[in-house]
XYZ file of C-alpha atoms in Angstrom:
702
model
C 6.215 -35.809 97.672
C 3.340 -36.873 99.881
C 0.812 -35.764 97.236
C 2.694 -37.641 94.510
C 2.568 -40.809 96.628
C -1.183 -40.287 97.181
C -1.792 -39.917 93.426
C 0.146 -43.109 92.666
C -1.947 -45.062 95.159
C -5.082 -43.573 93.628
C -3.870 -44.515 90.145
C -3.353 -48.123 91.252
C -6.886 -48.267 92.671
C -8.429 -46.803 89.512
C -6.459 -49.192 87.291
C -7.698 -52.136 89.376
C -11.233 -50.805 89.070
C -10.866 -50.449 85.295
C -9.738 -54.081 85.084
C -12.802 -55.171 87.052
C -15.159 -53.069 84.895
C -13.578 -54.425 81.700
C -14.024 -58.033 82.851
C -17.620 -57.322 83.893
C -18.398 -55.744 80.511
C -16.790 -58.693 78.705
C -19.047 -61.031 80.684
C -22.073 -58.896 79.774
C -21.065 -59.118 76.110
C -21.084 -62.933 76.307
C -24.556 -63.078 77.869
C -26.278 -60.592 75.536
C -26.919 -62.923 72.532
C -28.859 -65.410 74.644
C -30.734 -62.738 76.562
C -31.897 -60.695 73.548
C -32.042 -63.276 70.744
C -35.752 -62.420 70.297
C -34.888 -58.791 69.402
C -32.002 -58.617 66.863
C -32.022 -54.799 66.574
C -31.804 -54.247 70.330
C -29.181 -56.984 70.585
C -27.038 -55.327 67.920
C -27.244 -51.929 69.654
C -26.415 -53.338 73.096
C -23.486 -55.356 71.770
C -22.121 -52.279 69.986
C -22.412 -50.144 73.143
C -20.770 -52.788 75.334
C -17.975 -53.465 72.837
C -17.271 -49.702 72.658
C -16.983 -49.547 76.462
C -14.468 -52.409 76.453
C -12.466 -50.783 73.627
C -12.462 -47.411 75.391
C -11.128 -48.891 78.632
C -8.331 -50.569 76.654
C -7.532 -47.235 74.958
C -7.064 -45.305 78.184
C -5.350 -48.064 80.193
C -1.890 -46.468 79.910
C -3.100 -42.958 80.836
C -6.618 -43.181 82.248
C -6.798 -39.479 83.149
C -4.750 -36.285 83.067
C -6.302 -33.999 85.672
C -8.088 -33.741 88.978
C -10.316 -31.064 90.414
C -11.715 -30.902 93.956
C -15.224 -29.472 93.885
C -17.849 -28.885 96.589
C -21.347 -28.529 95.138
C -23.463 -26.076 97.204
C -26.287 -28.635 97.206
C -24.147 -31.553 98.386
C -22.484 -32.256 101.699
C -19.140 -33.699 100.604
C -16.340 -32.420 98.462
C -15.672 -34.605 95.383
C -12.299 -35.522 93.905
C -13.030 -35.575 90.159
C -10.532 -37.251 87.826
C -10.784 -36.078 84.208
C -9.742 -38.183 81.204
C -10.090 -38.361 77.416
C -12.959 -40.846 77.751
C -15.389 -41.119 80.656
C -15.913 -44.448 82.420
C -18.861 -45.629 84.522
C -19.016 -48.822 86.538
C -21.967 -51.210 86.091
C -23.893 -49.387 88.843
C -23.612 -46.098 86.955
C -21.039 -44.517 89.272
C -18.475 -42.228 87.651
C -14.939 -43.603 87.801
C -13.387 -41.166 85.307
C -15.112 -37.983 84.154
C -15.080 -37.308 80.416
C -13.292 -34.091 79.396
C -16.436 -33.192 77.414
C -18.735 -33.392 80.456
C -20.141 -30.035 81.656
C -18.269 -30.138 84.995
C -14.926 -30.530 83.184
C -15.163 -26.969 81.918
C -14.143 -25.890 85.437
C -10.705 -27.370 84.781
C -10.243 -25.448 81.545
C -11.933 -22.126 82.294
C -12.254 -21.435 86.019
C -9.829 -20.264 88.676
C -9.867 -21.611 92.233
C -12.595 -20.358 94.564
C -16.267 -19.752 93.819
C -17.204 -21.315 90.477
C -20.209 -22.362 88.433
C -20.935 -24.370 85.320
C -23.961 -25.075 83.150
C -25.341 -28.611 83.443
C -28.431 -30.094 81.731
C -30.406 -29.482 84.920
C -29.301 -25.823 85.136
C -26.487 -23.784 86.684
C -24.436 -25.630 89.321
C -22.570 -23.474 91.857
C -19.888 -24.381 94.361
C -16.245 -24.089 95.418
C -13.198 -25.461 93.598
C -10.316 -25.915 96.014
C -7.840 -27.749 93.767
C -6.930 -27.900 90.081
C -4.224 -30.440 89.377
C -2.599 -31.658 86.199
C -1.345 -35.230 86.449
C 1.457 -36.602 84.276
C 1.296 -40.400 83.894
C 4.017 -42.464 82.219
C 4.520 -46.233 82.291
C 1.610 -46.656 84.719
C 3.202 -44.250 87.201
C 2.334 -40.674 88.155
C 5.630 -38.980 87.375
C 4.652 -35.385 88.078
C 1.813 -33.191 89.273
C 1.126 -29.484 88.809
C -1.262 -27.670 91.128
C -2.280 -24.561 89.205
C -4.868 -21.831 89.130
C -4.960 -21.654 85.319
C -4.481 -24.267 82.587
C -2.671 -21.642 80.489
C 0.212 -21.577 82.977
C 3.396 -21.752 80.843
C 5.057 -24.371 83.059
C 2.032 -26.604 82.659
C 2.075 -26.217 78.859
C 5.760 -27.020 78.360
C 5.516 -30.845 78.470
C 2.918 -30.740 75.687
C 4.436 -28.035 73.511
C 7.826 -29.714 73.710
C 6.540 -33.086 72.515
C 7.427 -34.585 69.140
C 5.002 -34.121 66.256
C 3.526 -37.624 66.526
C 2.541 -37.213 70.184
C 1.142 -33.703 70.312
C -2.494 -34.159 69.368
C -2.812 -37.374 71.355
C -2.224 -35.481 74.600
C -3.772 -32.113 73.776
C -6.943 -32.515 75.878
C -4.802 -31.987 78.982
C -3.779 -28.502 77.894
C -6.737 -27.019 76.005
C -6.599 -23.271 76.529
C -9.422 -20.960 77.568
C -9.960 -19.414 74.118
C -9.826 -22.888 72.533
C -12.203 -24.329 75.106
C -14.656 -21.493 74.437
C -14.836 -22.536 70.769
C -14.968 -26.277 71.504
C -17.926 -25.897 73.885
C -20.011 -23.433 71.871
C -23.523 -24.817 71.433
C -24.460 -26.652 68.249
C -27.228 -24.185 67.389
C -24.980 -21.382 66.085
C -22.510 -21.022 63.196
C -18.961 -19.980 64.078
C -16.081 -18.769 61.897
C -12.594 -19.016 63.399
C -9.571 -17.129 62.049
C -6.539 -18.704 63.705
C -2.869 -17.938 63.178
C -0.440 -20.726 62.280
C 0.000 -23.058 65.239
C -3.040 -21.774 67.135
C -4.524 -25.271 67.202
C -7.282 -24.771 64.605
C -7.402 -28.413 63.528
C -7.064 -29.580 67.114
C -9.942 -27.349 68.197
C -12.020 -28.356 65.154
C -11.704 -32.080 65.920
C -12.256 -31.645 69.648
C -15.301 -29.492 68.896
C -16.935 -32.216 66.809
C -16.078 -34.786 69.515
C -17.606 -32.516 72.165
C -20.788 -31.859 70.155
C -21.254 -35.555 69.375
C -20.916 -36.427 73.068
C -23.256 -33.718 74.337
C -25.924 -34.212 71.646
C -25.905 -38.027 71.546
C -29.486 -38.127 72.806
C -30.676 -36.105 69.789
C -28.324 -36.935 66.911
C -26.434 -39.974 65.662
C -22.679 -39.957 65.069
C -23.142 -40.104 61.283
C -25.050 -36.804 61.370
C -21.750 -34.997 61.942
C -19.402 -34.181 59.059
C -15.816 -32.971 58.724
C -14.792 -31.423 55.391
C -11.043 -31.296 54.847
C -8.840 -29.818 52.120
C -7.157 -33.028 50.899
C -6.529 -36.736 51.515
C -3.559 -35.914 53.744
C -5.934 -34.236 56.146
C -8.606 -36.943 55.965
C -6.036 -39.660 56.628
C -4.668 -37.662 59.556
C -8.022 -37.107 61.234
C -9.180 -40.672 60.548
C -6.465 -41.742 62.996
C -7.251 -39.010 65.519
C -11.064 -38.996 65.700
C -11.370 -42.573 67.034
C -8.963 -41.582 69.814
C -11.423 -38.802 70.680
C -14.358 -41.236 70.597
C -15.625 -39.548 67.425
C -14.539 -41.999 64.740
C -18.033 -42.365 63.240
C -18.232 -38.763 62.054
C -18.348 -38.570 58.247
C -15.010 -37.358 56.814
C -14.813 -35.999 53.249
C -12.733 -33.785 51.024
C -14.692 -31.269 48.959
C -14.030 -33.428 45.859
C -15.399 -36.518 47.615
C -18.485 -34.590 48.706
C -19.037 -33.453 45.110
C -18.686 -36.969 43.689
C -21.052 -38.344 46.317
C -23.707 -35.724 45.544
C -23.401 -35.518 41.745
C -23.050 -39.299 41.356
C -21.620 -39.227 37.839
C -18.406 -40.388 36.203
C -16.403 -37.168 36.707
C -12.697 -36.745 37.409
C -11.279 -33.693 39.163
C -7.893 -32.212 38.439
C -5.586 -32.193 41.452
C -6.155 -29.059 43.523
C -2.424 -28.220 43.324
C -2.300 -28.311 39.502
C -3.085 -24.636 38.927
C -1.031 -23.590 41.945
C 2.060 -25.423 40.669
C 1.533 -23.771 37.247
C 1.723 -20.391 38.962
C 4.747 -21.295 41.108
C 6.777 -23.254 38.556
C 5.809 -21.499 35.322
C 4.379 -18.141 36.358
C 1.098 -18.988 34.603
C -1.875 -17.515 36.459
C -5.375 -18.020 35.065
C -7.455 -15.022 36.105
C -10.743 -16.779 35.363
C -10.253 -19.260 38.248
C -11.219 -16.557 40.760
C -14.313 -15.824 38.658
C -15.360 -19.500 38.726
C -15.452 -19.353 42.525
C -17.381 -16.079 42.674
C -21.048 -15.298 43.153
C -20.994 -13.561 39.750
C -20.305 -16.966 38.178
C -23.176 -18.394 40.237
C -25.535 -15.727 38.900
C -24.403 -16.339 35.316
C -25.044 -20.070 35.726
C -28.376 -19.478 37.486
C -29.587 -17.257 34.628
C -28.548 -19.901 32.100
C -30.441 -22.643 33.955
C -33.515 -20.415 34.149
C -33.329 -19.879 30.405
C -33.092 -23.588 29.529
C -35.707 -24.819 32.021
C -38.495 -24.912 29.485
C -36.284 -27.073 27.270
C -36.919 -30.037 29.544
C -40.520 -30.099 28.258
C -40.900 -31.811 24.887
C -41.578 -29.434 21.989
C -44.300 -31.842 20.787
C -46.184 -31.643 24.071
C -48.172 -34.696 25.223
C -48.834 -36.881 22.160
C -50.649 -40.225 22.465
C -51.584 -42.340 19.430
C -50.544 -39.435 17.188
C -53.050 -37.163 18.916
C -51.628 -34.063 20.622
C -53.495 -34.078 23.920
C -51.567 -31.046 25.229
C -49.222 -28.594 23.561
C -45.855 -27.607 25.038
C -47.383 -24.209 25.906
C -50.229 -25.907 27.818
C -47.717 -27.857 29.926
C -45.479 -24.799 30.428
C -48.393 -22.749 31.741
C -49.008 -25.344 34.445
C -45.267 -25.721 35.169
C -45.030 -21.983 35.912
C -47.730 -22.228 38.581
C -46.475 -25.201 40.642
C -44.181 -25.039 43.651
C -41.019 -27.108 43.953
C -37.451 -26.817 45.187
C -35.921 -28.086 41.939
C -36.759 -28.784 38.308
C -37.450 -32.514 38.776
C -39.824 -31.823 41.666
C -41.660 -29.136 39.688
C -41.984 -31.473 36.691
C -43.368 -34.192 38.944
C -45.880 -31.747 40.434
C -46.786 -30.584 36.929
C -47.590 -34.158 35.847
C -49.839 -34.627 38.910
C -51.684 -31.326 38.446
C -52.274 -31.956 34.743
C -53.371 -35.552 35.376
C -55.966 -34.383 37.934
C -57.267 -31.758 35.545
C -57.492 -34.178 32.611
C -59.467 -36.761 34.599
C -62.387 -34.394 35.024
C -62.198 -32.560 31.716
C -65.105 -33.372 29.424
C -63.709 -31.209 26.653
C -60.529 -33.336 26.506
C -62.649 -36.492 26.641
C -64.754 -35.295 23.675
C -61.664 -34.083 21.787
C -59.922 -37.469 22.075
C -63.126 -39.395 21.276
C -63.820 -37.272 18.175
C -60.181 -37.477 17.021
C -60.078 -41.252 17.389
C -63.528 -41.641 15.764
C -62.311 -39.638 12.764
C -59.237 -41.875 12.463
C -61.458 -44.954 12.622
C -63.834 -43.642 9.983
C -60.952 -42.880 7.631
C -59.381 -46.316 8.114
C -60.404 -48.886 5.463
C -58.425 -51.855 6.767
C -60.651 -53.931 9.112
C -57.861 -55.098 11.416
C -56.327 -51.641 11.783
C -59.788 -50.191 12.421
C -60.413 -52.800 15.119
C -57.055 -51.882 16.638
C -57.926 -48.161 16.610
C -61.246 -48.838 18.354
C -59.364 -50.738 21.096
C -56.836 -47.895 21.425
C -59.675 -45.386 21.734
C -61.302 -47.489 24.465
C -57.999 -47.865 26.354
C -57.142 -44.200 25.913
C -60.488 -42.935 27.242
C -60.327 -45.412 30.118
C -56.846 -44.227 31.063
C -57.947 -40.599 30.792
C -60.866 -41.033 33.183
C -58.969 -43.254 35.635
C -55.582 -41.511 35.997
C -55.456 -38.591 33.550
C -52.503 -40.039 31.584
C -50.294 -39.686 34.668
C -47.985 -42.505 33.533
C -47.338 -40.880 30.147
C -46.910 -37.457 31.747
C -44.341 -38.771 34.234
C -42.414 -40.379 31.399
C -42.591 -37.175 29.370
C -41.624 -34.882 32.261
C -38.739 -36.989 33.568
C -35.143 -35.686 33.681
C -33.533 -38.560 35.575
C -31.394 -39.400 32.560
C -30.113 -35.832 32.213
C -26.374 -35.619 33.064
C -24.982 -32.727 35.095
C -21.765 -32.861 33.082
C -23.666 -32.448 29.799
C -25.533 -29.415 31.109
C -22.233 -27.883 32.254
C -20.683 -28.524 28.827
C -23.626 -26.705 27.186
C -23.234 -23.824 29.658
C -19.487 -23.480 29.006
C -20.133 -23.581 25.249
C -22.485 -20.623 25.670
C -19.692 -18.400 27.094
C -18.491 -16.993 23.778
C -17.014 -13.830 25.344
C -14.779 -15.772 27.795
C -12.270 -17.329 25.421
C -9.629 -18.611 27.874
C -12.177 -19.962 30.372
C -14.108 -21.670 27.595
C -11.133 -23.260 25.811
C -9.362 -24.494 28.969
C -12.539 -25.879 30.506
C -13.790 -27.556 27.333
C -10.394 -29.204 26.779
C -10.802 -30.976 30.136
C -14.561 -31.588 29.879
C -14.074 -33.596 26.689
C -12.107 -36.020 28.901
C -14.829 -35.948 31.606
C -12.415 -34.007 33.783
C -13.103 -30.784 35.651
C -10.960 -28.242 37.411
C -11.267 -28.116 41.182
C -12.717 -24.647 40.630
C -15.704 -26.179 38.746
C -16.983 -28.012 41.827
C -19.362 -25.297 43.065
C -20.956 -24.912 39.617
C -21.454 -28.672 39.212
C -22.989 -28.895 42.670
C -25.385 -26.084 41.795
C -26.518 -27.698 38.534
C -27.275 -30.960 40.363
C -29.110 -29.063 43.097
C -31.059 -26.931 40.618
C -32.200 -29.937 38.613
C -32.685 -32.606 41.259
C -32.765 -30.899 44.650
C -31.081 -32.426 47.664
C -31.974 -35.314 49.921
C -28.500 -36.782 50.541
C -27.252 -34.142 52.952
C -30.407 -33.173 54.828
C -29.652 -35.467 57.765
C -26.486 -33.631 58.867
C -26.627 -31.377 61.925
C -23.066 -30.078 62.271
C -20.348 -29.535 59.670
C -16.749 -28.700 60.537
C -14.751 -27.144 57.683
C -10.969 -26.922 58.105
C -8.480 -24.945 55.959
C -11.475 -22.840 54.968
C -9.294 -20.074 53.513
C -8.808 -22.355 50.483
C -12.487 -22.278 49.441
C -14.206 -19.715 47.241
C -17.366 -17.841 48.117
C -19.466 -19.847 45.645
C -18.284 -23.072 47.343
C -19.369 -21.797 50.764
C -22.725 -20.781 49.301
C -23.210 -24.306 47.970
C -22.212 -25.996 51.240
C -24.767 -23.871 53.090
C -27.403 -24.624 50.440
C -26.763 -28.381 50.305
C -26.337 -29.062 54.005
C -29.214 -26.792 54.909
C -30.215 -28.423 58.208
C -26.733 -28.170 59.717
C -24.806 -25.504 61.543
C -21.206 -24.852 60.537
C -17.910 -24.503 62.381
C -15.455 -22.947 59.935
C -11.705 -22.807 60.634
C -8.908 -21.213 58.628
C -6.059 -18.737 58.392
C -6.044 -16.101 55.653
C -2.240 -15.752 56.070
C -1.942 -19.339 54.818
C -4.268 -18.756 51.870
C -1.882 -19.981 49.190
C -4.838 -20.668 46.865
C -5.828 -16.994 46.959
C -5.983 -16.975 43.135
C -9.295 -18.841 43.510
C -10.417 -18.454 47.126
C -11.676 -15.818 49.545
C -9.311 -13.038 50.664
C -11.110 -12.294 53.915
C -13.613 -14.186 56.062
C -15.832 -11.102 56.022
C -16.748 -12.101 52.455
C -18.757 -15.046 53.781
C -19.844 -13.370 57.017
C -21.588 -10.576 55.133
C -24.188 -12.618 53.233
C -23.749 -16.389 53.689
C -23.146 -16.924 57.408
C -24.685 -13.656 58.549
C -25.478 -14.749 62.099
C -22.155 -16.513 62.676
C -19.894 -15.566 65.553
C -16.455 -14.509 64.303
C -13.626 -15.562 66.617
C -9.872 -14.960 66.335
C -7.170 -17.231 67.746
C -3.999 -15.136 67.906
C -1.770 -17.280 70.107
C 0.550 -19.841 68.475
C 1.337 -23.019 70.422
C 3.164 -24.961 67.716
C 6.482 -23.244 67.238
C 9.107 -21.809 69.558
C 9.151 -18.083 70.236
C 12.228 -17.689 68.015
C 10.566 -19.379 65.020
C 7.321 -17.466 65.429
C 9.068 -14.110 65.752
C 10.900 -14.843 62.497
C 7.687 -15.852 60.685
C 5.894 -12.781 62.055
C 8.271 -10.600 60.039
C 6.525 -11.871 56.925
C 2.916 -11.654 58.179
C 3.618 -8.084 59.342
C 4.965 -7.072 55.925
C 1.948 -8.468 54.039
C -0.506 -6.806 56.433
C -1.918 -9.842 58.234
C -2.338 -10.755 61.900
C 0.883 -11.467 63.763
C 0.847 -14.556 65.993
C 1.505 -14.265 69.710
C 3.985 -17.043 70.550
C 3.843 -19.022 73.784
C 6.998 -18.510 75.830
C 8.869 -21.631 74.740
C 12.460 -21.279 73.641
C 14.147 -23.814 71.375
C 17.204 -21.889 70.292
C 17.661 -19.412 67.440
C 16.511 -19.916 63.862
C 19.581 -20.996 61.885
C 20.350 -19.002 58.717
C 22.979 -20.774 56.627
C 24.653 -19.246 53.576
C 26.005 -22.205 51.578
C 27.605 -22.386 48.121
C 25.478 -24.146 45.529
C 28.062 -26.914 45.068
C 28.127 -27.637 48.808
C 24.411 -27.304 49.551
C 23.332 -30.931 49.186
C 26.221 -32.252 51.298
C 25.512 -29.602 53.924
C 21.837 -30.594 54.158
C 22.767 -34.289 54.413
C 25.078 -33.519 57.352
C 22.415 -31.386 59.050
C 19.864 -34.199 58.707
C 22.327 -36.612 60.324
C 22.887 -34.167 63.169
C 19.156 -33.690 63.807
C 18.570 -37.455 63.703
C 21.328 -38.026 66.255
C 19.707 -35.384 68.459
C 16.566 -37.557 68.592
C 14.203 -35.643 66.302
C 11.723 -38.034 64.657
C 10.236 -35.995 61.812
C 12.431 -33.873 59.556
C 11.196 -32.021 56.465
C 13.320 -30.576 53.662
C 11.199 -28.020 51.830
C 11.727 -26.444 48.406
C 9.488 -23.936 46.675
C 8.996 -26.219 43.668
C 9.446 -29.862 42.763
C 12.470 -29.921 40.470
C 15.048 -29.942 43.312
C 13.391 -32.725 45.327
C 14.586 -35.730 43.287
C 18.301 -34.828 43.389
C 18.212 -34.095 47.109
C 16.392 -37.367 47.805
C 18.995 -39.253 45.746
C 21.784 -37.618 47.756
C 20.207 -38.668 51.057
C 19.887 -42.275 49.895
C 23.519 -42.301 48.746
C 24.356 -41.493 52.353
C 22.168 -44.356 53.632
C 19.479 -42.017 54.932
C 15.916 -43.297 54.464
C 13.715 -40.570 53.031
C 10.647 -40.096 50.867
C 9.281 -37.448 48.549
C 5.721 -36.355 49.263
C 3.917 -35.959 45.951
C 0.486 -34.504 45.306
C -1.189 -37.905 45.008
C 0.012 -39.321 48.341
C -2.512 -39.699 51.098
C -0.366 -39.922 54.209
C 2.906 -39.112 55.883
C 3.999 -41.377 58.712
C 7.040 -39.570 60.057
C 10.727 -39.861 59.290
C 12.598 -37.731 56.763
C 10.635 -36.313 53.849
C 11.084 -33.859 51.006
C 8.205 -31.759 49.760
C 7.219 -28.478 48.158
C 6.204 -25.431 50.160
C 2.587 -25.675 48.999
C 2.253 -29.320 50.035
C 3.576 -28.594 53.532
C 0.432 -26.709 54.565
C -1.455 -28.475 57.332
C 1.531 -30.612 58.355
C 4.017 -30.165 61.185
C 7.510 -31.511 61.786
C 10.045 -31.529 64.596
C 12.630 -29.984 62.253
C 12.184 -27.999 59.049
C 15.022 -27.159 56.635
C 13.917 -24.711 53.933
C 16.529 -25.248 51.267
C 16.056 -22.268 48.926
C 15.282 -19.097 50.907
C 16.643 -16.845 48.160
C 15.476 -13.303 47.510
C 15.030 -14.271 43.858
C 12.987 -17.389 44.666
C 10.732 -16.021 47.411
C 10.144 -12.533 46.052
C 9.303 -9.981 48.746
C 6.839 -8.139 46.483
C 4.918 -11.313 45.548
C 2.154 -11.979 48.072
C 1.865 -15.680 47.146
C 5.628 -16.191 47.579
C 5.497 -14.628 51.028
C 2.543 -16.800 52.060
C 4.364 -19.926 50.860
C 7.451 -18.998 52.874
C 5.320 -18.201 55.933
C 3.557 -21.570 55.666
C 6.860 -23.430 55.307
C 8.456 -21.700 58.303
C 5.484 -22.320 60.589
C 5.564 -26.094 60.034
C 8.515 -26.358 62.457
C 7.910 -27.367 66.063
C 11.432 -27.137 67.469
C 14.107 -26.368 64.886
C 14.018 -24.216 61.759
C 16.940 -23.794 59.389
C 16.904 -21.394 56.445
C 19.437 -22.275 53.737
C 20.367 -19.849 50.924
C 23.170 -19.370 48.415
C 23.450 -15.628 47.769
C 20.857 -13.359 49.367
C 18.286 -14.459 51.918
C 14.712 -13.179 51.456
C 15.016 -9.533 52.471
C 12.296 -9.624 55.143
C 14.408 -12.202 57.013
C 17.766 -10.414 56.931
């Protein structure tokens, strides 16, 4: 009680100090324009920095910090009480008021037990004693609870965060980052990492906190826009666009793989929705075997060989012809082209034009050849005006030869800027006479300037092969989430395009519902793309209750994948409800009402495919229940009651999940994709999971 009173007094003092700092910074902001009017660039930077400080103080006003550690540095006389928050705050004299969770000393809170400790700071290893580690719960500007612990993974300490509703979980997660998560977050920027994490292990949370940590600790070397997050869809991008600013990392570039492709290729290309082929498999049982091939390195090699074969076609068959005189044959130009160095076709053609121009300038034989050819034309011309014109052309031609070696004409001849990636890809697909289904399906779409999602890697490679890459050279760190959905060829291209960056790759093979086109194991990319990467597994699930996770583990065990270790958090048993078909919709309506009355904010009703969603949504509305269907083209979900398919639920989480069709005939036990879809759907639930069926529940769940 005494300690709680002390912490409330301390909170009041810090809040007063934050108010003072905010007012001081606001005053600084007003004086800057007059003080630095002579230097607009410096003024802009200083105003941006000051405005960010003011915004950050406003952000953390309600909960300025979440933890305290007491640390005695061996080299200092006094013990320090260090308060740790989501964003660090300094006063105008540079004194630390709140320590940022990303600061080196904060790792003591996440990783170290009480007693002798050490951490790595910019100046070297700092050693000392930690006598207190305290978690502080603040609500309505009051410290409502404190936990003095030896480890942040203490189950009692985790409960307030794991029990939160879906919309509050990520906002408070920095207070309860676990040791294995913290290890990944604080790995240095210089090395690639690949993380296999079970459902609910906090992959996305760790991914976003990692980029926030790296931005903070490398701000002296790299700008915020040199960091990139690649997500699987617009749902994800919309989600993180709201979260990253809260982590002081809002300026990181955020793209889906389709957006990255459009940005790089820069042509008028449409991409089919990523779920199109998946829904064909689920709804119609139509699986296109060639989709896996399109994402393979065999497809890359086939395309690479084709591009090698057509390279010489970018050189005109006529060679260099000026005034109807062939100065150089195609073979002459090709011989030079083969000798020059360049990272792409356009660069090699540019180098070829320069080399040839330099050679022509000092070549007497060419000079004599052109002079003799033009003299012959003049002698054979009877018309006085045309002869005069030929003499002028000869003079100009010889002058241009000796001054610049026809460099202008060569550059125009050896220029592929107008070549379209899409046209090259069409020619390539047309060449695949022995792949009938791939060719016909792809050409049908290409005629409409539309590509399958599985064509992205190939299109990226054509652009890279022809024009090289300057757009993505500035990036230093790339975070890829839901990485199990990408093919090997796609990973190869990301590594090739963003060549100056290191990668942090996160995914879960158990949730690989796009396995018809993607990798089956992270070892596929560890073997020859990210050879030096550290492979890390997150096996503990923090999202769901122990009852839900144990139920979902029955499926992962049967399909031979890692079982998740649930945190000890009970939320009651998984409900399995056998309901007659005629009563099912009314039953679900009543269950939704019950869960709403119990205070749950986000409720999802999940079906395997789309055809049931409309009727169920209509039934809810007839009962005055506001709900929405999440379709493939939506970009966000803002809570409430929603209906969606199993494959669209991936990456989302809800307080309550009702899976409405857990039939043995719908989710077939011997179909690996069906089992992954059911596993994904079940692991979206935070607190309550209900499995509804009519006749026989999926046999693994009996």
